[in-house]
Coordinates of C-alpha atoms and ligand atoms in Angstrom, one line a residue:
X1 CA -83.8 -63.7 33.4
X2 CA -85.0 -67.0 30.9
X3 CA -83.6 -67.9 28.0
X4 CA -84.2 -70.6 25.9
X5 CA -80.7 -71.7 25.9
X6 CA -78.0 -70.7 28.8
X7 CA -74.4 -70.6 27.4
X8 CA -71.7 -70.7 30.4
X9 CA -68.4 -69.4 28.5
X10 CA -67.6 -67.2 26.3
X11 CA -64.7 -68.1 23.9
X12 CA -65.0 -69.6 20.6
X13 CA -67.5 -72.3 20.9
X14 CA -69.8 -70.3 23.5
X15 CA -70.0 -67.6 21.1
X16 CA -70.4 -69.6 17.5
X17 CA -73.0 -71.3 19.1
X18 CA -74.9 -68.4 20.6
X19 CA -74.6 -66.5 17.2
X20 CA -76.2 -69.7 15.3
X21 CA -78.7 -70.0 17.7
X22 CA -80.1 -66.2 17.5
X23 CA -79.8 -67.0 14.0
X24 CA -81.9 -70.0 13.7
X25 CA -84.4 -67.6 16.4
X26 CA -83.7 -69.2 19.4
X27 CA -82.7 -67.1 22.5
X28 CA -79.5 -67.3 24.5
X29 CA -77.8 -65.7 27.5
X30 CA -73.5 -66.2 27.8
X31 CA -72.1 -66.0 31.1
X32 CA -68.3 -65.6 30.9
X33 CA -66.5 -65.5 33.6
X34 CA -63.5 -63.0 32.5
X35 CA -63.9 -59.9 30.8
X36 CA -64.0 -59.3 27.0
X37 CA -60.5 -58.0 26.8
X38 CA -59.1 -61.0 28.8
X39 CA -60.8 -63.4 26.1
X40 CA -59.3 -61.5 23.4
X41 CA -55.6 -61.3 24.9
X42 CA -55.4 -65.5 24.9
X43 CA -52.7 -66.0 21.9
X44 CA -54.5 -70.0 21.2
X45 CA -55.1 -71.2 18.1
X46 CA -54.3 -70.8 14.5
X47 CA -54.9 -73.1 11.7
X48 CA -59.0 -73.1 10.4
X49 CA -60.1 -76.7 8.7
X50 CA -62.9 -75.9 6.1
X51 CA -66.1 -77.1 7.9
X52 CA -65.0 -74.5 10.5
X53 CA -64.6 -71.9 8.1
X54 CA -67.7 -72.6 6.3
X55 CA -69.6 -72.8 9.8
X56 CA -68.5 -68.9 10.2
X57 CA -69.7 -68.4 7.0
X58 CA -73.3 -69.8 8.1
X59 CA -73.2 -67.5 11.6
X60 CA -72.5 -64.7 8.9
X61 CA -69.2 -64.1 10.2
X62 CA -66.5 -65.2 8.1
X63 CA -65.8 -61.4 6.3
X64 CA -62.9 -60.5 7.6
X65 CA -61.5 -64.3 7.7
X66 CA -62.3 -64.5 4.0
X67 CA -60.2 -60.7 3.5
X68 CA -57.2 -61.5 5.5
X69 CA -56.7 -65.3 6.0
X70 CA -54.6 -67.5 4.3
X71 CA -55.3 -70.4 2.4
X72 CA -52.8 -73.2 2.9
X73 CA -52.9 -76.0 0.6
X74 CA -49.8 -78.0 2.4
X75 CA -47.9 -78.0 4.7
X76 CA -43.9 -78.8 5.3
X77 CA -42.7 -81.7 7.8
X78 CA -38.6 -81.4 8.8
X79 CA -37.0 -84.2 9.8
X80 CA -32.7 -85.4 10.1
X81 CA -32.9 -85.6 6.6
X82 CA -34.6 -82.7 5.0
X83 CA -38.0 -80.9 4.7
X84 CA -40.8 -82.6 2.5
X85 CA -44.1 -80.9 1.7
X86 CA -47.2 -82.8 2.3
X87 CA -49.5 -80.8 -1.0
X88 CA -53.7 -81.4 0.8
X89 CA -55.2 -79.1 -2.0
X90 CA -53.6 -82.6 -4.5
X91 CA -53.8 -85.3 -2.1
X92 CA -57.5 -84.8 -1.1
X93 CA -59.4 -81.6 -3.0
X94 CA -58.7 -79.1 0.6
X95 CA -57.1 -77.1 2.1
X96 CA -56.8 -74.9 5.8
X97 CA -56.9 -71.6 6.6
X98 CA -54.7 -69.5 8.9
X99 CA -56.5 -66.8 10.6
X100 CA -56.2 -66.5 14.5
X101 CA -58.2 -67.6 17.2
X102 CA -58.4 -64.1 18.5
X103 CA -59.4 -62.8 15.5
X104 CA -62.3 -65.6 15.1
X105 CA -63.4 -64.5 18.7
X106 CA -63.1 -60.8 18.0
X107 CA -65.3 -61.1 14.9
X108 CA -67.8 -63.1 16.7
X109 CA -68.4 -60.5 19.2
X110 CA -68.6 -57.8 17.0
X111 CA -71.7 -60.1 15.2
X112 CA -73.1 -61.1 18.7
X113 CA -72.9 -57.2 19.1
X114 CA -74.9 -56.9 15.9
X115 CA -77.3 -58.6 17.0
X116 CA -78.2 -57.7 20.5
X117 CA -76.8 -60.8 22.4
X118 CA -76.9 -61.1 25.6
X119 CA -73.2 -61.8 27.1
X120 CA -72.8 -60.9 30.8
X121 CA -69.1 -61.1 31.6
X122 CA -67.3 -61.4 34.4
X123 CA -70.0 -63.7 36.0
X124 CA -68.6 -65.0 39.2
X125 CA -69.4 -68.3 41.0
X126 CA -71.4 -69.3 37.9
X127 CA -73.7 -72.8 39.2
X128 CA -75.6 -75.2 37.6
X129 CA -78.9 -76.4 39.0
X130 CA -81.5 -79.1 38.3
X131 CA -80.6 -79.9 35.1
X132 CA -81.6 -83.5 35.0
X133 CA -85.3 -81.8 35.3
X134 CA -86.9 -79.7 32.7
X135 CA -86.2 -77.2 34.3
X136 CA -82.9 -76.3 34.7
X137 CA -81.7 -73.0 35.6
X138 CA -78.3 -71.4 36.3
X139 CA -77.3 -68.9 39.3
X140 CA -74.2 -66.6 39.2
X141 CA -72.8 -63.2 40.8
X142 CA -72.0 -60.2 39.1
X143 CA -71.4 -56.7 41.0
X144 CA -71.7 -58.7 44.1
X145 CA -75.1 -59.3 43.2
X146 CA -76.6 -63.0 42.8
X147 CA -78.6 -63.8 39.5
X148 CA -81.0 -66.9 38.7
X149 CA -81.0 -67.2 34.5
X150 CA -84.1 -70.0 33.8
X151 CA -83.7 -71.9 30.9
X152 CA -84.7 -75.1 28.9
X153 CA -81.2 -76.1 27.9
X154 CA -77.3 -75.7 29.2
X155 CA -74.9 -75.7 26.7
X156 CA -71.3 -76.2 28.8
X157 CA -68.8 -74.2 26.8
X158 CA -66.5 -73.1 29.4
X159 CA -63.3 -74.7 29.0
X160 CA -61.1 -77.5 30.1
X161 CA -61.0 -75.7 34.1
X162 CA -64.9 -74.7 33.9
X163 CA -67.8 -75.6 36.0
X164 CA -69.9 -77.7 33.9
X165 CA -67.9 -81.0 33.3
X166 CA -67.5 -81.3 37.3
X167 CA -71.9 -80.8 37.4
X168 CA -71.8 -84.5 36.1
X169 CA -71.6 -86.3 39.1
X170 CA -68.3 -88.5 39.1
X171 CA -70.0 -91.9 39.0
X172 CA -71.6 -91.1 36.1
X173 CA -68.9 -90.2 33.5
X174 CA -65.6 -91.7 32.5
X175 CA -62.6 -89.5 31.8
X176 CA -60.1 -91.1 29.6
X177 CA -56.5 -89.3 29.2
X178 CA -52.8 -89.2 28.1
X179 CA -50.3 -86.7 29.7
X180 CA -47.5 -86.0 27.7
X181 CA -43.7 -85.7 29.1
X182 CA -43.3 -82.5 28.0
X183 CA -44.6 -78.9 27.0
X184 CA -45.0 -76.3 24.3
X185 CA -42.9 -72.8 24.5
X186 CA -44.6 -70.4 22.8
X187 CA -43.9 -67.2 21.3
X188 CA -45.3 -64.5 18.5
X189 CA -43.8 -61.8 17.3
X190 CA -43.9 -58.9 14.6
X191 CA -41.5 -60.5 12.4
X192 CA -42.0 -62.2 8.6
X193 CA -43.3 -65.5 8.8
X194 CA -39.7 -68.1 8.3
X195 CA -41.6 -70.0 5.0
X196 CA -45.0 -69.6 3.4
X197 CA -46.3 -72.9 4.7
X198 CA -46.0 -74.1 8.2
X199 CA -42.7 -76.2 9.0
X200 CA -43.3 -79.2 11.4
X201 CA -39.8 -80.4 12.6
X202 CA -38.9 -83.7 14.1
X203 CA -35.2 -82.8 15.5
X204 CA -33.1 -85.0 17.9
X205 CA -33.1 -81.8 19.8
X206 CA -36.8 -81.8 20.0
X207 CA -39.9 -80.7 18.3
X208 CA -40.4 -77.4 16.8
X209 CA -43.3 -75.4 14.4
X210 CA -42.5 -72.8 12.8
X211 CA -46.6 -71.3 12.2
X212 CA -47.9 -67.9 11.2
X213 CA -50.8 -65.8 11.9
X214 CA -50.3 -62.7 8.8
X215 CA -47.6 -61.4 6.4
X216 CA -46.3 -59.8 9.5
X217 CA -47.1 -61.8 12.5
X218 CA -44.8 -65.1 13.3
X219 CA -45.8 -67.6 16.1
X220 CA -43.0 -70.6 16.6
X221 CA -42.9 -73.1 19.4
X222 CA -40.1 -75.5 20.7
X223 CA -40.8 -78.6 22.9
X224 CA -39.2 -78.0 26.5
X225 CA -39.4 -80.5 29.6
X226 CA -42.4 -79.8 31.8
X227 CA -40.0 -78.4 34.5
X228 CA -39.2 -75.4 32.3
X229 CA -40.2 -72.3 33.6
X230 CA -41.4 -69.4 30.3
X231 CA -38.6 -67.1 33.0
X232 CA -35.9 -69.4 32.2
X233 CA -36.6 -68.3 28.5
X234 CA -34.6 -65.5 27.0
X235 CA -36.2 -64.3 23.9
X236 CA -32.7 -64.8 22.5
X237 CA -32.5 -68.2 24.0
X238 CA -35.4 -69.0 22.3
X239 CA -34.2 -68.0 18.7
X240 CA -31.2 -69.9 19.3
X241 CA -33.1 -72.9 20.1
X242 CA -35.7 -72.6 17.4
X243 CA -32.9 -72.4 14.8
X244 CA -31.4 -75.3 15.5
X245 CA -34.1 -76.9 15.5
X246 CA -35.5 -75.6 11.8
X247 CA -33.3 -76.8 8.8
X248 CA -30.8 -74.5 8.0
X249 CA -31.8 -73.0 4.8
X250 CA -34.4 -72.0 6.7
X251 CA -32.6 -70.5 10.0
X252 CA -30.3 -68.7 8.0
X253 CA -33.1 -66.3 6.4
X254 CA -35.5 -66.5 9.1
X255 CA -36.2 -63.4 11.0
X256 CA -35.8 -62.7 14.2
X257 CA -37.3 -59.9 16.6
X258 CA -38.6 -59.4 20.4
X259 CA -41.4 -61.6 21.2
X260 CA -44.7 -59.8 22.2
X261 CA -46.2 -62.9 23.9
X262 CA -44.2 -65.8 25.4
X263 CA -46.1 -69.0 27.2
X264 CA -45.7 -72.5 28.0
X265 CA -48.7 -75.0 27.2
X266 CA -48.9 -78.7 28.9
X267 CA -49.5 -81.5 26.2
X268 CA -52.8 -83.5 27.3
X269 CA -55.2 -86.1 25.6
X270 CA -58.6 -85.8 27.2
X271 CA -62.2 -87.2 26.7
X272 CA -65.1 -87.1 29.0
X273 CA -68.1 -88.9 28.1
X274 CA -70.9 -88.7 28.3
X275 CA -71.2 -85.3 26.6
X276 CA -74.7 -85.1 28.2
X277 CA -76.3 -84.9 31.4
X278 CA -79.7 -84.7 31.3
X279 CA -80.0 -80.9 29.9
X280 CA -76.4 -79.9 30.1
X281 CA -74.3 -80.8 26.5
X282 CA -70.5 -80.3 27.1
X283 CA -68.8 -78.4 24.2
X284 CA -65.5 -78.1 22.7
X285 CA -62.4 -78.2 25.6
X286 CA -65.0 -78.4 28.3
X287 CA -65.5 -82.0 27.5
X288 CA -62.3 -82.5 25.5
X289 CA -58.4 -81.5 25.3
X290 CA -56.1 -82.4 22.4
X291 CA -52.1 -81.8 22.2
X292 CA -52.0 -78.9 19.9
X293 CA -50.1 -80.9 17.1
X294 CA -52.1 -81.2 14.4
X295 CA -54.3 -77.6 15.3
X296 CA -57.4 -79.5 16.3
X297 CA -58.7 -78.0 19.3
X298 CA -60.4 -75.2 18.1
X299 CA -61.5 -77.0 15.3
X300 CA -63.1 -79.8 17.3
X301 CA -65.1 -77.2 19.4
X302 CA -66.5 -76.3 16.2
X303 CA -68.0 -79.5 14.6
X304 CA -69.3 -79.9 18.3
X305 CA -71.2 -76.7 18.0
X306 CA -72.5 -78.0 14.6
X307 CA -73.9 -81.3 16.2
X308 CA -75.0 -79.3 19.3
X309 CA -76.6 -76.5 16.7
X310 CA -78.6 -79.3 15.0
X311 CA -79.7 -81.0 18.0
X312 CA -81.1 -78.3 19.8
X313 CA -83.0 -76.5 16.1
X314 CA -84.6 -80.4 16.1
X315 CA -85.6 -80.4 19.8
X316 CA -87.0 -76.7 19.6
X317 CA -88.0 -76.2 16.5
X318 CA -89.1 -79.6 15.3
X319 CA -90.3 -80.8 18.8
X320 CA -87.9 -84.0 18.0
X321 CA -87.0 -84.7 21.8
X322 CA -85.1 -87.6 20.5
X323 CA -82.5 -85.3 18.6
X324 CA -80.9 -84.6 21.5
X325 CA -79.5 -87.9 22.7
X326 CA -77.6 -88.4 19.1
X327 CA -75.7 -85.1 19.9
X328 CA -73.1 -87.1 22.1
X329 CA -72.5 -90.3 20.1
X330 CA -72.4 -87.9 16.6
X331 CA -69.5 -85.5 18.2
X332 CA -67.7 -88.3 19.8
X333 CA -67.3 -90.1 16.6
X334 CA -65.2 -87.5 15.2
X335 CA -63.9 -86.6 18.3
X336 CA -62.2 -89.9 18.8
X337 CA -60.9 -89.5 15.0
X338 CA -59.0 -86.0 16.3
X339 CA -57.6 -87.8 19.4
X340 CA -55.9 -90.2 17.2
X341 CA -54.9 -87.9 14.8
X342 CA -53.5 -85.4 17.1
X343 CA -52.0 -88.3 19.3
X344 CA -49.9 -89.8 16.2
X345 CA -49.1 -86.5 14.7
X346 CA -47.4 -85.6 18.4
X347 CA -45.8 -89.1 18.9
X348 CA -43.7 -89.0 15.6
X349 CA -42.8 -85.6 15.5
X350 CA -41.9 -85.1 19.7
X351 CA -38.6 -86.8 21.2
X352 CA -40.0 -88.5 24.6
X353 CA -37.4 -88.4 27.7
X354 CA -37.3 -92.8 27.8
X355 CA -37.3 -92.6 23.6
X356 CA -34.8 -96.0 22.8
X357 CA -32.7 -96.1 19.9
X358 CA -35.3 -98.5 18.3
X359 CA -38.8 -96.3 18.6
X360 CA -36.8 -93.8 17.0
X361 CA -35.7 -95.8 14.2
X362 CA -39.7 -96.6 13.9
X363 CA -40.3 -92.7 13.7
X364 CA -37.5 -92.8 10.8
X365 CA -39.4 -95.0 9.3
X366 CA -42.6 -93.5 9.4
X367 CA -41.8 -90.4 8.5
X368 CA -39.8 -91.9 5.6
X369 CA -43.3 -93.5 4.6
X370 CA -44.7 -90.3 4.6
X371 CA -42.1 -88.5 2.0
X372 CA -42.4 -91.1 0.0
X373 CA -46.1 -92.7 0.0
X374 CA -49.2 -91.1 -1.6
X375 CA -51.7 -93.1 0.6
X376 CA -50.0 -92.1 3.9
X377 CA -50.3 -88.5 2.4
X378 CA -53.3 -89.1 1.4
X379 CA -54.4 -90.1 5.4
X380 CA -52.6 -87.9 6.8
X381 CA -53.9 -84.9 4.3
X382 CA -57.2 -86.2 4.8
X383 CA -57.0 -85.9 8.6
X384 CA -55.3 -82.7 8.7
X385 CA -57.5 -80.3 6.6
X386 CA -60.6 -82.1 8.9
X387 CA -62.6 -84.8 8.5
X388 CA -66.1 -84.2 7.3
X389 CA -68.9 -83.5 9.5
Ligands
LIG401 P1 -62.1 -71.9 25.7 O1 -61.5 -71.1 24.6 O2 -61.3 -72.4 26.8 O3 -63.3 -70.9 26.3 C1 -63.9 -71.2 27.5 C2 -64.4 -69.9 28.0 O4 -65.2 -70.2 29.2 C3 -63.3 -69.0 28.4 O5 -63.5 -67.7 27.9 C4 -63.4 -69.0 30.0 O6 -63.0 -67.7 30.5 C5 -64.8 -69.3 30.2 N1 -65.0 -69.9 31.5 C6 -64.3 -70.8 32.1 N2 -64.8 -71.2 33.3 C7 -65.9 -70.5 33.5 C8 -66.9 -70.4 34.5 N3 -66.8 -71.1 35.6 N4 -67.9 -69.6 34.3 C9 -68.1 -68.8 33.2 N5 -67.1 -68.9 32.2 C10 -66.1 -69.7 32.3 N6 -55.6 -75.2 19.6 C11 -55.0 -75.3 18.4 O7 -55.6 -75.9 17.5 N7 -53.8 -74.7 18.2 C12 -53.1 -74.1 19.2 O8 -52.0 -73.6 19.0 C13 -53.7 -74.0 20.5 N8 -53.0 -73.4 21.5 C14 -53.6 -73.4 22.7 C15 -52.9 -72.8 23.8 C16 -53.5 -72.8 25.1 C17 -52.7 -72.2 26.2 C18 -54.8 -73.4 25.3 C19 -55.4 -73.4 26.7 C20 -55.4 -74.0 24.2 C21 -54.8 -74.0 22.9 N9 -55.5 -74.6 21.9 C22 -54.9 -74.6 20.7 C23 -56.8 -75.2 22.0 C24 -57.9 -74.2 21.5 O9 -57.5 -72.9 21.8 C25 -59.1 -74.6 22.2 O10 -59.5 -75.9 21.8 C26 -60.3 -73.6 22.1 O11 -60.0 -72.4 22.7 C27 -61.6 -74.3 22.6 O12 -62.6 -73.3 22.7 P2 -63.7 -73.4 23.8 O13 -64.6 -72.2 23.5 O14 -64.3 -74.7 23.9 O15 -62.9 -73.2 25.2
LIG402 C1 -50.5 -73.6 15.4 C2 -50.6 -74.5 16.4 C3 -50.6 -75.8 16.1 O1 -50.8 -76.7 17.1 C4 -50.5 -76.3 14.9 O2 -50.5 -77.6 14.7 C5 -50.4 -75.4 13.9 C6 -50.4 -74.1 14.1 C7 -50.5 -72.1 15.7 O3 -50.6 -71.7 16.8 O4 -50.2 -71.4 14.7

């Protein structure tokens, strides 16, 4: 097979980018390694800033986002001393919508469908090979079969645990990182969302979120020690824990039901650079993890896509080489901006295990800041519904 571009992954970022590509008249091929119903069974993320939803509406797939998401124009923060509401659509002109990461991936396939993509899934041993050259190409099995897909460019979508980051050899990137002391438990359910906004708690208990994903559809997390096992975790238990955590006007109407999905997620701060290797571009968690507080993962794998998308239109259809090199230094930018947002938003909202009396009295203090302050809102706002791209 050849292609003019060869996508390795499939979720959110593999996908956009393949369906903006055809678009624009460029070819692709995405290798996945799982199959399509594994992708779409990954409860992730949640919250959509605006440049992501109006970079669906350019790939021509924001329909059914536009139908049944919901437009949040603030959001609610919880702390010892009551829940404040932090108003974006005032503050700074935007606001976010909630529509699921599933449903985002499931509508991209159904346009990749629509257009004849090519997406091979559940490609095994998927390599990468010559791609300082130009001509790179990529070899993978499928059936037991071994394939060779020729190409002009690689675009690395596959994920924090892919196979294109590790391609860069290790003397020639620099991973920079932050491992949080503790974890996310996670669960959805079929139950009434508990308010109409999300609720971000700060509890001496630990952190909780009460988020959404429809009129119907509830997901809530609580901060646990990394040692927790999802086992240990009683749907029960978790209720119990969750309502102690939200304030109690809150708990007391909140309802409750059996979880249909129930996980624990590790809290990481990740960046590789560079973001290029000759003709392979990393994209999205391949090249960069946040701590889900603040909901910027998936929308960082989207303004990647954006820069990768304008890149790649300049070095194929303008025959501007040159283009290329920018992609890097032009996502890392706001990269870096999402790090420290995500980064702040988890360090006053989390309880750390060594946490003294004093840094908590500084979290007080912030947060205080934040109820009562219109240019911390304003920051904080600003950062929150995404920075432009
Ligand atoms: P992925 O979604 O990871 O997609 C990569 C794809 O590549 C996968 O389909 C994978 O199967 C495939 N792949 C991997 N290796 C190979 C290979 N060798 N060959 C071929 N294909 C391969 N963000 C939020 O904002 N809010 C959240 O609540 C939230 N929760 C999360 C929970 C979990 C458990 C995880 C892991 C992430 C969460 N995120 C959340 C982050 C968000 O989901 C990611 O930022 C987003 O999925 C990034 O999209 P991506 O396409 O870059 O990577
Ligand atoms: C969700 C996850 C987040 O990390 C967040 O900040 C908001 C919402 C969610 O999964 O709904």
């Amino acid at each position: 097979m050849r292609t003019q571009v060869a996508i390795i992954g499939g979720g959110p970022s593999g996908l956009l980018l393949s369906q903006l590509l055809m678009k624009a008249g460029i070819s692709t091929v995405v290798l996945e390694r799982k199959s399509r119903d594994y992708v779409l069974s990954r409860i992730r993320a949640g919250v959509l800033e605006q440049g992501m939803a109006d970079l669906l509406r350019e790939a021509g797939v924001a329909e059914r986002m536009e139908r049944e998401g919901h437009v949040h124009d603030g959001t609610n923060l919880s702390t010892a001393h009551g829940m404040f509401r932090v108003n974006f659509k005032e503050r700074v002109g935007k606001s976010v919508i909630v529509y699921g990461q599933t449903e985002v991936t499931q509508d991209l396939y159904e346009a990749q469908d629509a257009l004849g993509a090519t997406i091979v899934h559940e490609a095994d041993n998927v390599a990468l090979h010559d791609v300082t050259t130009d001509k790179p190409y990529v070899t993978y099995e499928k059936d037991g079969q071994t394939h060779r897909l020729d190409c002009d460019y690689i675009a690395g979508c596959d994920g924090f645990h892919g196979v294109s980051r590790p391609t860069i050899p290790a003397d020639k990137r620099q991973e920079f990182e932050r491992v949080y002391p503790f974890g996310w438990l996670g669960i959805l359910s079929r139950t009434k969302p508990a308010a109409e906004e999300l609720i971000y708690a700060n509890h001496p208990r630990g952190f909780a979120l009460a988020s959404m994903r429809s009129d119907t559809l509830s997901r809530y997390y609580v901060q646990v020690p990394l040692t927790d096992k999802v086992e240990q975790w009683s749907d029960q238990a978790f209720w119990d824990e969750l309502r102690r955590r939200l304030p109690d006007e809150v708990s007391q109407t909140m309802e409750t039901g059996p979880s249909i999905e129930k996980s624990i997620a590790p809290l990481r701060s990740f960046v590789n650079e560079p973001m290029q290797w000759g003709r392979l571009f990393l994209v999205g968690d391949a090249a960069h993890i946040v701590p889900p507080t603040g909901a910027k993962g998936l929308n960082l794998a989207a303004s990647d896509v954006h820069y990768l998308l304008e890149a790649l239109k300049a070095a194929i259809l303008d025959k501007d080489a040159g283009a290329l090199d920018q992609y890097g230094p032009r996502a890392l930018t706001r990269i870096w901006a999402a790090m420290r947002f995500s980064w702040w938003m988890t360090t006053l909202m989390h309880r750390f295990p060594d946490q003294t009396d004093f840094d908590q009295k500084i979290q007080e203090a912030e947060l205080h800041q934040l109820e009562t302050m219109e240019s911390a809102q304003i920051t904080m706002a600003r950062n929150y519904v995404g920075l432009p791209y």
